[in-house]
Short mmCIF file of C-alpha atoms and ligand atoms in Angstrom, two decimals:
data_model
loop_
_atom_site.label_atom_id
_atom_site.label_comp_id
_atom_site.label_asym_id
_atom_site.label_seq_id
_atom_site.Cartn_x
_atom_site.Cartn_y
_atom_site.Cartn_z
CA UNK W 20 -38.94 38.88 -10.68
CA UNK W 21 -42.06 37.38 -12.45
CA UNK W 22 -42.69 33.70 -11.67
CA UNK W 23 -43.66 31.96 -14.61
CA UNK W 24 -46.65 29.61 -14.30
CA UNK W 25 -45.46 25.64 -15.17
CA UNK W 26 -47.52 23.74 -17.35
CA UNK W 27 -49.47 21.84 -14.86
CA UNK W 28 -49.17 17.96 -15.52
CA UNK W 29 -52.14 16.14 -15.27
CA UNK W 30 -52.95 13.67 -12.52
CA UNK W 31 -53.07 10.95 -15.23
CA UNK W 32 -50.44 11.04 -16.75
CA UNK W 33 -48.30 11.13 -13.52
CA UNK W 34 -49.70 8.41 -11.66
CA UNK W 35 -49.27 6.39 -15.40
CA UNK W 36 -46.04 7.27 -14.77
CA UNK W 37 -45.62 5.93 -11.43
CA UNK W 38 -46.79 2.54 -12.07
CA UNK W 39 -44.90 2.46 -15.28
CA UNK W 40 -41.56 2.87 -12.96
CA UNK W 41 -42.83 0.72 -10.37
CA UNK W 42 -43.40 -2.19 -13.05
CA UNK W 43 -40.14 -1.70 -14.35
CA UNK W 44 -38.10 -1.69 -11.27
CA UNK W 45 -40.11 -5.17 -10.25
CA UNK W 46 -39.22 -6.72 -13.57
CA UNK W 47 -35.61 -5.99 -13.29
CA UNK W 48 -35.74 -9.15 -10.47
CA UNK W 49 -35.36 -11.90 -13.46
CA UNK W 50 -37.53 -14.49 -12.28
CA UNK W 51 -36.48 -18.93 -13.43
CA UNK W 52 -38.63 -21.07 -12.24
CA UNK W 53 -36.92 -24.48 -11.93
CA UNK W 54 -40.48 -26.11 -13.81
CA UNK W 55 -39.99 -23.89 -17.19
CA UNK W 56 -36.71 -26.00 -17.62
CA UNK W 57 -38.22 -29.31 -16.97
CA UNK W 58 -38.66 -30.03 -13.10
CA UNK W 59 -41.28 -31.93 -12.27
CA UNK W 60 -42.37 -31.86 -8.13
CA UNK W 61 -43.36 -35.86 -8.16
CA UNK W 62 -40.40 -36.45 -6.14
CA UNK W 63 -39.48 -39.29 -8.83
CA UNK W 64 -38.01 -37.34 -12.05
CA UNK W 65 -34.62 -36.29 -11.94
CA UNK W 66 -34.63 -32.75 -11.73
CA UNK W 67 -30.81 -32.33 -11.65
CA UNK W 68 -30.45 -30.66 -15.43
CA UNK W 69 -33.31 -28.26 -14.76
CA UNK W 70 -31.91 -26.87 -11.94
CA UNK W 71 -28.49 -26.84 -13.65
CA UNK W 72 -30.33 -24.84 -16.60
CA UNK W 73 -31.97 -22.68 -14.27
CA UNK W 74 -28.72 -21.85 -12.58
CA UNK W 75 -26.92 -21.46 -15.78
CA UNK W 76 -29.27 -18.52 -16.60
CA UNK W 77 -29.29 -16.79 -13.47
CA UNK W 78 -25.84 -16.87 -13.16
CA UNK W 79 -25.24 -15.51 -16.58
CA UNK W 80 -27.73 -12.68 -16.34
CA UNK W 81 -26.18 -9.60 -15.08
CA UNK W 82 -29.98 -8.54 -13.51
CA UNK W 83 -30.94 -9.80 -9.80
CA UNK W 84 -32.10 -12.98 -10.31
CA UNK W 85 -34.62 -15.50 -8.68
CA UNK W 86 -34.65 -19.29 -9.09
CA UNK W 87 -37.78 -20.77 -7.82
CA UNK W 88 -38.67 -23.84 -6.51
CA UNK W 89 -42.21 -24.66 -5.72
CA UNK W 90 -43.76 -26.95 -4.05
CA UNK W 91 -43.65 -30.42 -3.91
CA UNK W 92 -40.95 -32.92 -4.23
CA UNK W 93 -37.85 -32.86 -6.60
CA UNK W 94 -35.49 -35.60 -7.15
CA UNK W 95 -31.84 -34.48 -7.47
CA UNK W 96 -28.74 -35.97 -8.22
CA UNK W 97 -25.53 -33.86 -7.51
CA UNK W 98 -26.27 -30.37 -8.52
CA UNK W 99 -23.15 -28.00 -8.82
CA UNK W 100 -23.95 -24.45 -8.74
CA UNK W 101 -21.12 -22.90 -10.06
CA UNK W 102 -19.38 -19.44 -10.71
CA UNK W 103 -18.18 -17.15 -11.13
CA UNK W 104 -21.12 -15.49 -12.55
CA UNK W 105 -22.06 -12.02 -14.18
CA UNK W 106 -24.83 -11.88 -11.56
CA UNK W 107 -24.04 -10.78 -7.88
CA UNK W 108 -27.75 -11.15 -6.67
CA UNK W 109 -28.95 -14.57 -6.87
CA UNK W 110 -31.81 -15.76 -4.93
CA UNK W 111 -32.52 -19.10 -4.88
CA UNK W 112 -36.60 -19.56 -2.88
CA UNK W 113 -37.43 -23.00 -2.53
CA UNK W 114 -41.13 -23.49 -1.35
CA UNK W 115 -40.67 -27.37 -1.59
CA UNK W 116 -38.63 -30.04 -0.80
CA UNK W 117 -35.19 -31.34 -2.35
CA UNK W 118 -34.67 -34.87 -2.52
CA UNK W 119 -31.45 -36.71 -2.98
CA UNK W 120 -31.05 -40.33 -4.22
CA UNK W 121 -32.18 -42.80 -1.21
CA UNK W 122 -29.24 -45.33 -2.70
CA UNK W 123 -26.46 -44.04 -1.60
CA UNK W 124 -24.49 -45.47 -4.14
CA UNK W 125 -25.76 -42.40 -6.49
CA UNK W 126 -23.63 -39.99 -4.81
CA UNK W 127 -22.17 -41.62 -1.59
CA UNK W 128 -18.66 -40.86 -3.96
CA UNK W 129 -19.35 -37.43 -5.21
CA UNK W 130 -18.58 -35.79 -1.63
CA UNK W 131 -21.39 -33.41 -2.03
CA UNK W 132 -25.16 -33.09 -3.00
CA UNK W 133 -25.96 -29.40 -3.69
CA UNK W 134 -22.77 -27.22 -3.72
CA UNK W 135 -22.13 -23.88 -4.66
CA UNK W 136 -18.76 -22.90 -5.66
CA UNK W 137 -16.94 -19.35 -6.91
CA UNK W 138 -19.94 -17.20 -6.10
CA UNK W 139 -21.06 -13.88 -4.70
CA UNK W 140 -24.39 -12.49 -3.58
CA UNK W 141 -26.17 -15.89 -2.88
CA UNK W 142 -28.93 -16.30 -0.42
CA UNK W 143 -31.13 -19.80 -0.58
CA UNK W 144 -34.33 -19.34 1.26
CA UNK W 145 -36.71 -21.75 2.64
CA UNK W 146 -37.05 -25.31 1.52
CA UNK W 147 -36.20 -28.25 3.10
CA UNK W 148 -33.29 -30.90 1.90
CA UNK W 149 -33.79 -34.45 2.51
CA UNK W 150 -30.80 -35.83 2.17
CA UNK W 151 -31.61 -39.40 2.66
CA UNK W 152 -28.88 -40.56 4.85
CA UNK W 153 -30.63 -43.39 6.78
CA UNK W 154 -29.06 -46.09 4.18
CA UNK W 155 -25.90 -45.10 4.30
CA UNK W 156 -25.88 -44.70 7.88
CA UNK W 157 -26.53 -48.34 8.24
CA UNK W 158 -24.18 -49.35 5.72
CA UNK W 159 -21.68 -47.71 8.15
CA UNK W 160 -23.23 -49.18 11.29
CA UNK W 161 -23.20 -52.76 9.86
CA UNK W 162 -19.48 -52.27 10.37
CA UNK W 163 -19.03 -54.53 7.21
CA UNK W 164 -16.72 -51.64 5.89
CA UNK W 165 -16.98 -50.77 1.80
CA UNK W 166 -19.21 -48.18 2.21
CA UNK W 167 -19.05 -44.76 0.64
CA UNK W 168 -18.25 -41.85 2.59
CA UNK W 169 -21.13 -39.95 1.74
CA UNK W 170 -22.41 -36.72 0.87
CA UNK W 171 -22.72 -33.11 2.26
CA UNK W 172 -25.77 -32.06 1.90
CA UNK W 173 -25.23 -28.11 0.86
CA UNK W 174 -22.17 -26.73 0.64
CA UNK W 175 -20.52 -22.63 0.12
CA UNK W 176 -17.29 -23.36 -1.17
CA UNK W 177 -14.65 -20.38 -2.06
CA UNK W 178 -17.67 -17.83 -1.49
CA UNK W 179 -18.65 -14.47 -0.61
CA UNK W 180 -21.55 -12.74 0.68
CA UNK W 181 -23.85 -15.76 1.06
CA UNK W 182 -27.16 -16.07 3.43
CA UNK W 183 -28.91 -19.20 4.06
CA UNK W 184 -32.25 -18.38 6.01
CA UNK W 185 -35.66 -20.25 7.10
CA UNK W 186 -34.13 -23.92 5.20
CA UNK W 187 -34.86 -27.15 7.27
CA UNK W 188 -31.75 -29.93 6.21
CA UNK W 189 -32.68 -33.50 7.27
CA UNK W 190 -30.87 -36.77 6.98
CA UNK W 191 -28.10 -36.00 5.49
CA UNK W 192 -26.02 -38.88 4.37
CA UNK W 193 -22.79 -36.38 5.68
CA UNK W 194 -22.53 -33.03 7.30
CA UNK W 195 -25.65 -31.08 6.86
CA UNK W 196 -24.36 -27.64 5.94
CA UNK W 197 -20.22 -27.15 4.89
CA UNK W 198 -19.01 -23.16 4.84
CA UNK W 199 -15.20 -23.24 3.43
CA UNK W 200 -13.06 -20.97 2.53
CA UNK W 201 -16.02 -18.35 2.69
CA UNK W 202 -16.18 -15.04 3.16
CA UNK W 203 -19.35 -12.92 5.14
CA UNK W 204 -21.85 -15.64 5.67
CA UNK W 205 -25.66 -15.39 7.14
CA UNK W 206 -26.79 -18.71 8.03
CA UNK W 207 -30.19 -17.81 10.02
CA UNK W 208 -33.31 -19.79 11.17
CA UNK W 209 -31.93 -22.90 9.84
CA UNK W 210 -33.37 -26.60 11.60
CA UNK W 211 -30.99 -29.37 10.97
CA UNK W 212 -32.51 -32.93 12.17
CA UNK W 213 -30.91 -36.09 12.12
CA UNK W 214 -31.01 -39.00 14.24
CA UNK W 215 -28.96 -39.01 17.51
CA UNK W 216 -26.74 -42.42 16.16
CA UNK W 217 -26.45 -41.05 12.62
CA UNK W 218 -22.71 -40.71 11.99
CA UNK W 219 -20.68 -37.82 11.17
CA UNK W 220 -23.70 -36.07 10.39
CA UNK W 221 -22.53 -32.51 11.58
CA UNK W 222 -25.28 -29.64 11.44
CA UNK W 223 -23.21 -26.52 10.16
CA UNK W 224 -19.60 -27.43 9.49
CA UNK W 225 -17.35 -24.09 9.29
CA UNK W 226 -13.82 -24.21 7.93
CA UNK W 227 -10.95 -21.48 6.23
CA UNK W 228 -13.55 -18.69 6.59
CA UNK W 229 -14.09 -15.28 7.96
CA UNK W 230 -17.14 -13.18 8.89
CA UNK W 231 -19.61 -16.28 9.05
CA UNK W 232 -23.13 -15.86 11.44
CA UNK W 233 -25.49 -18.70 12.87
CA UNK W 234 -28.14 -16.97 14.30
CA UNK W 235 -31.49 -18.62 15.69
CA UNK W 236 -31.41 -22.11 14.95
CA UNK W 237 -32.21 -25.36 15.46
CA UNK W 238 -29.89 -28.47 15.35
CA UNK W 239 -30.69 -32.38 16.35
CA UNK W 240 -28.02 -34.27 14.99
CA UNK W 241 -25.42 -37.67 15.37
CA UNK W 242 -22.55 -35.56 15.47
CA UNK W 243 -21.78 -32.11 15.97
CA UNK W 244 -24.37 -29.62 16.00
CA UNK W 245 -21.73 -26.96 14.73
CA UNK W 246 -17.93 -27.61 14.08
CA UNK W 247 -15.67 -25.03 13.37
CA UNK W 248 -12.29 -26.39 11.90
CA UNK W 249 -8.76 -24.60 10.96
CA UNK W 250 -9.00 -21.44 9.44
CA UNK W 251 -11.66 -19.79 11.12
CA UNK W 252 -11.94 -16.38 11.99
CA UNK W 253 -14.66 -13.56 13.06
CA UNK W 254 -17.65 -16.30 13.36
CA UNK W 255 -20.74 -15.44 15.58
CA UNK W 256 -22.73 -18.22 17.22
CA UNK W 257 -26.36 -17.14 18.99
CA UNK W 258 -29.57 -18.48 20.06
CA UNK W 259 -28.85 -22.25 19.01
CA UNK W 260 -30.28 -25.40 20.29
CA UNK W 261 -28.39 -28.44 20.50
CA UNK W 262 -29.84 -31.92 21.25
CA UNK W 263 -29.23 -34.63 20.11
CA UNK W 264 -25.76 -34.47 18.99
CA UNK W 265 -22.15 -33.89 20.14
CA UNK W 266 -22.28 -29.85 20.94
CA UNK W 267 -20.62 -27.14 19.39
CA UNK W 268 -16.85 -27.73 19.03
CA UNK W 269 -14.10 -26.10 17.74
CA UNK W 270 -11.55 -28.93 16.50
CA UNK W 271 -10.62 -30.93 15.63
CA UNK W 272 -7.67 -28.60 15.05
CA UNK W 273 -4.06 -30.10 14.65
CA UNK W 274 -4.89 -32.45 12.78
CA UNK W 275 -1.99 -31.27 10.51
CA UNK W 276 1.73 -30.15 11.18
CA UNK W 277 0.95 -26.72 9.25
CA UNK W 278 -2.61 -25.85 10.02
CA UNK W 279 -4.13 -22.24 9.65
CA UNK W 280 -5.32 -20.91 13.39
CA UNK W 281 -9.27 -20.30 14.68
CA UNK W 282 -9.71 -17.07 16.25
CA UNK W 283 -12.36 -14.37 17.21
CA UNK W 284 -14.92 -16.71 17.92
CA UNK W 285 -18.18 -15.77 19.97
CA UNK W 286 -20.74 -18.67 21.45
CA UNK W 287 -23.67 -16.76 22.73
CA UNK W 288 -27.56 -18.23 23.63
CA UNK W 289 -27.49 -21.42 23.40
CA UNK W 290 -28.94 -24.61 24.96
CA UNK W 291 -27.58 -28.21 24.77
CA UNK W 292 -30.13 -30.92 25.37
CA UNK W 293 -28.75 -34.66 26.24
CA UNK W 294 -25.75 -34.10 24.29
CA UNK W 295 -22.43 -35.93 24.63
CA UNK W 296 -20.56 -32.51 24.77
CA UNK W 297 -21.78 -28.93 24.88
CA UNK W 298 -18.90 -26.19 24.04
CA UNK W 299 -16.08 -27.90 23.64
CA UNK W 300 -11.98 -27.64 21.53
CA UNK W 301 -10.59 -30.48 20.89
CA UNK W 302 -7.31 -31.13 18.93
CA UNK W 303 -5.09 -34.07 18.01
CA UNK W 304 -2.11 -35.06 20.37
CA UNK W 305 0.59 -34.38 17.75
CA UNK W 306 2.95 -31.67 16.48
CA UNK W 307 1.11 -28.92 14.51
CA UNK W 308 1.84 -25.15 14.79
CA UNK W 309 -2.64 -24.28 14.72
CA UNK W 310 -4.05 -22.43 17.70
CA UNK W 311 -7.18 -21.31 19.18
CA UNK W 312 -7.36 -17.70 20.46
CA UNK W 313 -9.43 -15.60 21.64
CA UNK W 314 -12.84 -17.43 21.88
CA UNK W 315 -16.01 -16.69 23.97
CA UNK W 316 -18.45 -18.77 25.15
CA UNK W 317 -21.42 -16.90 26.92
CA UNK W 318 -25.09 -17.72 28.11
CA UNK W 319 -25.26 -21.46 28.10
CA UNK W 320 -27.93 -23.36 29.70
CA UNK W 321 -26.88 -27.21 29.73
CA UNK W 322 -29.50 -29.82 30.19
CA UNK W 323 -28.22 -33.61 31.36
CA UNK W 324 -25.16 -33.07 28.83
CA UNK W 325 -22.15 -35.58 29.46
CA UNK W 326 -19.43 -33.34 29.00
CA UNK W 327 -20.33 -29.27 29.55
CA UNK W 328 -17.16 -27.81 29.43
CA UNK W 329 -14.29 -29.70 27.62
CA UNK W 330 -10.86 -28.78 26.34
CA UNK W 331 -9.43 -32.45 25.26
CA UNK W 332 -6.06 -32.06 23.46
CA UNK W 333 -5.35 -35.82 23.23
CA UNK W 334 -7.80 -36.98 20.54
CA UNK W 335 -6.33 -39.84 18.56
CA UNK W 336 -9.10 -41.93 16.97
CA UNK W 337 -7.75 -45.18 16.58
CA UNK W 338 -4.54 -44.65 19.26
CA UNK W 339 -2.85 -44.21 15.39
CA UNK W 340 0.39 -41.82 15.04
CA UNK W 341 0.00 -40.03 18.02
CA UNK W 342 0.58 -41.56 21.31
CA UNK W 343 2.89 -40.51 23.32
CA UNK W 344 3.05 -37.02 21.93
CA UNK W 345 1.88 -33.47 22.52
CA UNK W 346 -0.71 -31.14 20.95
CA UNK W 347 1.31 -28.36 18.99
CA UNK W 348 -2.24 -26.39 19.08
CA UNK W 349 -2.06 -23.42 21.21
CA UNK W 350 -5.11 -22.72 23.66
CA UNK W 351 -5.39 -19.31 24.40
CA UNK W 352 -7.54 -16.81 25.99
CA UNK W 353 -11.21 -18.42 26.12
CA UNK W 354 -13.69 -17.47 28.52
CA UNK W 355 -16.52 -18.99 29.79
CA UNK W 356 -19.66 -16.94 31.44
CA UNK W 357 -22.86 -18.22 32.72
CA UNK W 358 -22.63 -21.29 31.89
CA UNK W 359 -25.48 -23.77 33.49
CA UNK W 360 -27.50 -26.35 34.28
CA UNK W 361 -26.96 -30.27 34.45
CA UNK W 362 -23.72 -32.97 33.60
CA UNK W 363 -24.61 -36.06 32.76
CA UNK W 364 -21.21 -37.70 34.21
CA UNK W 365 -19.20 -36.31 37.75
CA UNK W 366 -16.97 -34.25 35.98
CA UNK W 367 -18.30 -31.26 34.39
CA UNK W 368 -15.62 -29.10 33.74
CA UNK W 369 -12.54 -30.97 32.14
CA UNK W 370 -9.50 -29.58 30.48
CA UNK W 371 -7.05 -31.46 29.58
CA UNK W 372 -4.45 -29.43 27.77
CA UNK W 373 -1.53 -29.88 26.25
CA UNK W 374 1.67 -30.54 28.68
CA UNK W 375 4.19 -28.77 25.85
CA UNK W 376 1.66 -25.87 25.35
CA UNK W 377 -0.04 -25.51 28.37
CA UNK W 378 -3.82 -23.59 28.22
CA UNK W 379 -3.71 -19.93 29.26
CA UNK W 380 -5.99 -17.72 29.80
CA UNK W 381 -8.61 -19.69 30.49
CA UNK W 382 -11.77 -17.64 32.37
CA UNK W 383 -14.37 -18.76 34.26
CA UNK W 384 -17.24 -16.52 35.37
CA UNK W 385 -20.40 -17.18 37.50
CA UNK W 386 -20.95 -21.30 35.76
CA UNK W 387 -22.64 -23.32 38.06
CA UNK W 388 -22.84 -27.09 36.79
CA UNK W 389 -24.82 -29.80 38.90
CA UNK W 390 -24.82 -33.65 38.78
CA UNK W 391 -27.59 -35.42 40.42
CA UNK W 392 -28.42 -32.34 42.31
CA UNK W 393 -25.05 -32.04 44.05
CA UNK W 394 -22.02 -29.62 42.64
CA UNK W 395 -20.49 -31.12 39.78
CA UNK W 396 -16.82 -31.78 39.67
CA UNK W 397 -13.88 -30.00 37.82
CA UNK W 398 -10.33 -31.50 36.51
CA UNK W 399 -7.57 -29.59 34.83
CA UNK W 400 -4.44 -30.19 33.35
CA UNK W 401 -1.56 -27.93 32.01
CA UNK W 402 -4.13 -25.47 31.91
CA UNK W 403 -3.99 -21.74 33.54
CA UNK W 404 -6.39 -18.92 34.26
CA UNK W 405 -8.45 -17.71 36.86
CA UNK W 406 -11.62 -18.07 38.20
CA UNK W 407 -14.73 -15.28 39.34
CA UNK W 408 -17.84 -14.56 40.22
CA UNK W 409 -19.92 -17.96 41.68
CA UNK W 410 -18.11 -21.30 39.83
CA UNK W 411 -19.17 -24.57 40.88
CA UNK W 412 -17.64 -27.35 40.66
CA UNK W 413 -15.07 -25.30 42.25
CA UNK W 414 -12.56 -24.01 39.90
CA UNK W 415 -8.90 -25.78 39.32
CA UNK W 416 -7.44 -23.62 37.67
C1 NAG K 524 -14.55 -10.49 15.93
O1 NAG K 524 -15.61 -10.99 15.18
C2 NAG K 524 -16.77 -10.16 15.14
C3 NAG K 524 -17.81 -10.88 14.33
O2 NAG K 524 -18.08 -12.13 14.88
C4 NAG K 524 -16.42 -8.82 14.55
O3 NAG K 524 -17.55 -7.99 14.59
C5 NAG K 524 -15.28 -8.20 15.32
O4 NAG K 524 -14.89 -7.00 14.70
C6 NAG K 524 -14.10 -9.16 15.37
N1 NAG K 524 -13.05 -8.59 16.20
C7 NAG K 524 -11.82 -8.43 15.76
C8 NAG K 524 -10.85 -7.88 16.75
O5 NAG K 524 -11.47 -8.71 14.63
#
């Protein structure tokens, strides 16, 4: 059979055709920058209905969309980014820096600063939030009471598919960084900093949400560095620092009679600094039917912290409607491996479980926990498991 010759195309024409394609496919990113709607990055205006705008349109477009923020300072008030929205790729890149109201009577009241709420396909990249905090936190320390509880810095609320990468959150007047009731969450290469005796500052604050990653970060804090409340499932914790601040802690659970449980939970890489804890659960010492199952704590180096290890199931702030009673939360199956470095106090390893629900399956493997030089020293109560490998202090379980 005869081949018949093609029509050769010429070399012109297709590489017109190439960059035509390539244009297109670039364009199809729909690009806002925050300063087309009216931002101004003097760190005075108030920037809050330009980035409302902004959102408005990305949200609405059904392209991928990108909100930018550049450089320089903007002044926000409470921003709500809302859904749902047409658009399940929105990209919010923020070369500059947020700032939110330094009187905290602006939003002290409104719970949050910057939250997001109803959507899918988010990631926020870069940027740093400045929340402010330091006024509020000495309202609080004054101890003259009337003071607002403050706001969260950024918060994923009822959301799926969401990364949060390279952002720097400081002084927040509240937790830095809420995820609840979210669904497959990045948060990577994220520095939270906030002075050591700022209170309930929390770094990353995880609650009612499954599939939700902190990888590589950075947190320096007045409370906890992360906190990982009822509801939690399938959440992976590695290569965090920790210092200052109260550790990483799952709790406070049972805080309610009907609480959802936390389970699947993996600690991995991470380094506490002159912290008051470093992995720690904690629940209230009342009736609740919440557990914690299945958890992993792995690879932790512990630097002069005051409490390494600690499972306290008697926390009642305030000695209000709970003494006397017993943690409904059920401890179950967490393991601890290589796990070291220095206490700050004589006992290193404490758990103090429940006495109706006992701790079981508790596993300790190859930690090795000094203070002033010498083995550290472990307490239990109502707590079972075993012990292997090298564990000092020695084990009591
Ligand atoms: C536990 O969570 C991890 C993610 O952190 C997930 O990959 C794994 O499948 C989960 N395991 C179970 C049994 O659900």
């Amino acid at each position: 059979m005869a081949v018949l010759p093609l029509p050769t195309i010429p070399r012109r024409i297709t590489l017109f055709f190439i960059i035509f394609f390539a244009f297109s496919a670039l364009a199809k990113a729909e690009r806002y920058s925050v300063l087309s709607y009216g931002a101004k990055p003097d760190g005075r205006t108030d920037s809050t209905k330009a980035f409302a705008a902004a959102w408005s349109r990305a949200c609405a477009s059904t392209k991928p969309a990108t909100i930018s923020v550049p450089r320089g300072r903007f002044y926000l008030g409470q921003v709500r980014f809302q859904g749902p929205c047409k658009n399940h790729a929105i990209l919010l890149r923020i070369d500059g820096t947020l700032v939110a109201p330094s009187d905290y009577k602006v939003i002290g009241n409104a719970k949050n600063w910057l939250i997001f709420e109803n959507v899918n396909g988010v990631t926020v990249s870069g940027g740093t939030l400045d929340g402010q905090g330091a006024g509020l936190w000495s309202c609080k320390k004054s101890g003259k009471g009337s003071c607002p509880t403050g706001a969260t810095s950024l918060e994923f609320s009822n959301s799926n598919n969401i990364v949060i990468t390279g952002l720097a959150s400081l002084n927040s007047q509240l937790f830095h960084i809420v995820i609840l009731g979210c669904q497959n969450v990045k948060v990577q290469g994220v520095k939270v900093s906030a002075a050591g005796n700022s209170p309930n500052t929390d770094g990353i604050h995880v609650q009612s949400s499954t599939g939700v990653t902190i990888l590589n970060s950075r947190i320096g804090t007045g409370d906890d560095c992360v906190s990982i409340g009822p509801g939690t499932s399938n959440l992976w914790i590695e290569n965090v620092a920790c210092g200052p601040g109260h550790g990483i802690s799952i709790g406070s659970l049972g805080k309610e009679s009907h609480e959802a449980g936390v389970q699947n939970v993996t600690v991995k890489t991470t380094t506490f600094t002159g912290t008051q804890n470093g992995l720690r659960i904690k629940s209230w010492g009342r009736p609740s039917n919440g557990f914690a199952r299945d958890i992993l704590f792995q690879h932790a180096v512990m630097n002069n912290v005051q409490n390494p290890i600690l499972i306290d199931q008697n926390y009642c702030p305030g000695e209000k409607n709970c003494p006397g009673q017993d943690s409904g939360v059920r401890i179950s199956g967490v393991s601890y491996q290589d796990i070291h470095g220095s206490s700050a106090t004589e006992v290193a390893v404490k758990f103090d479980c429940s006495k109706k629900y006992p701790c079981t399956g508790i596993k300790l493997q190859d930690v090795r926990l000094t203070y002033k030089n010498q083995p550290a020293e472990a307490s239990c109560s109502n707590t079972g498991g075993v012990a292997s490998g090298l564990v000092q202090p020695t084990s009591c379980l």
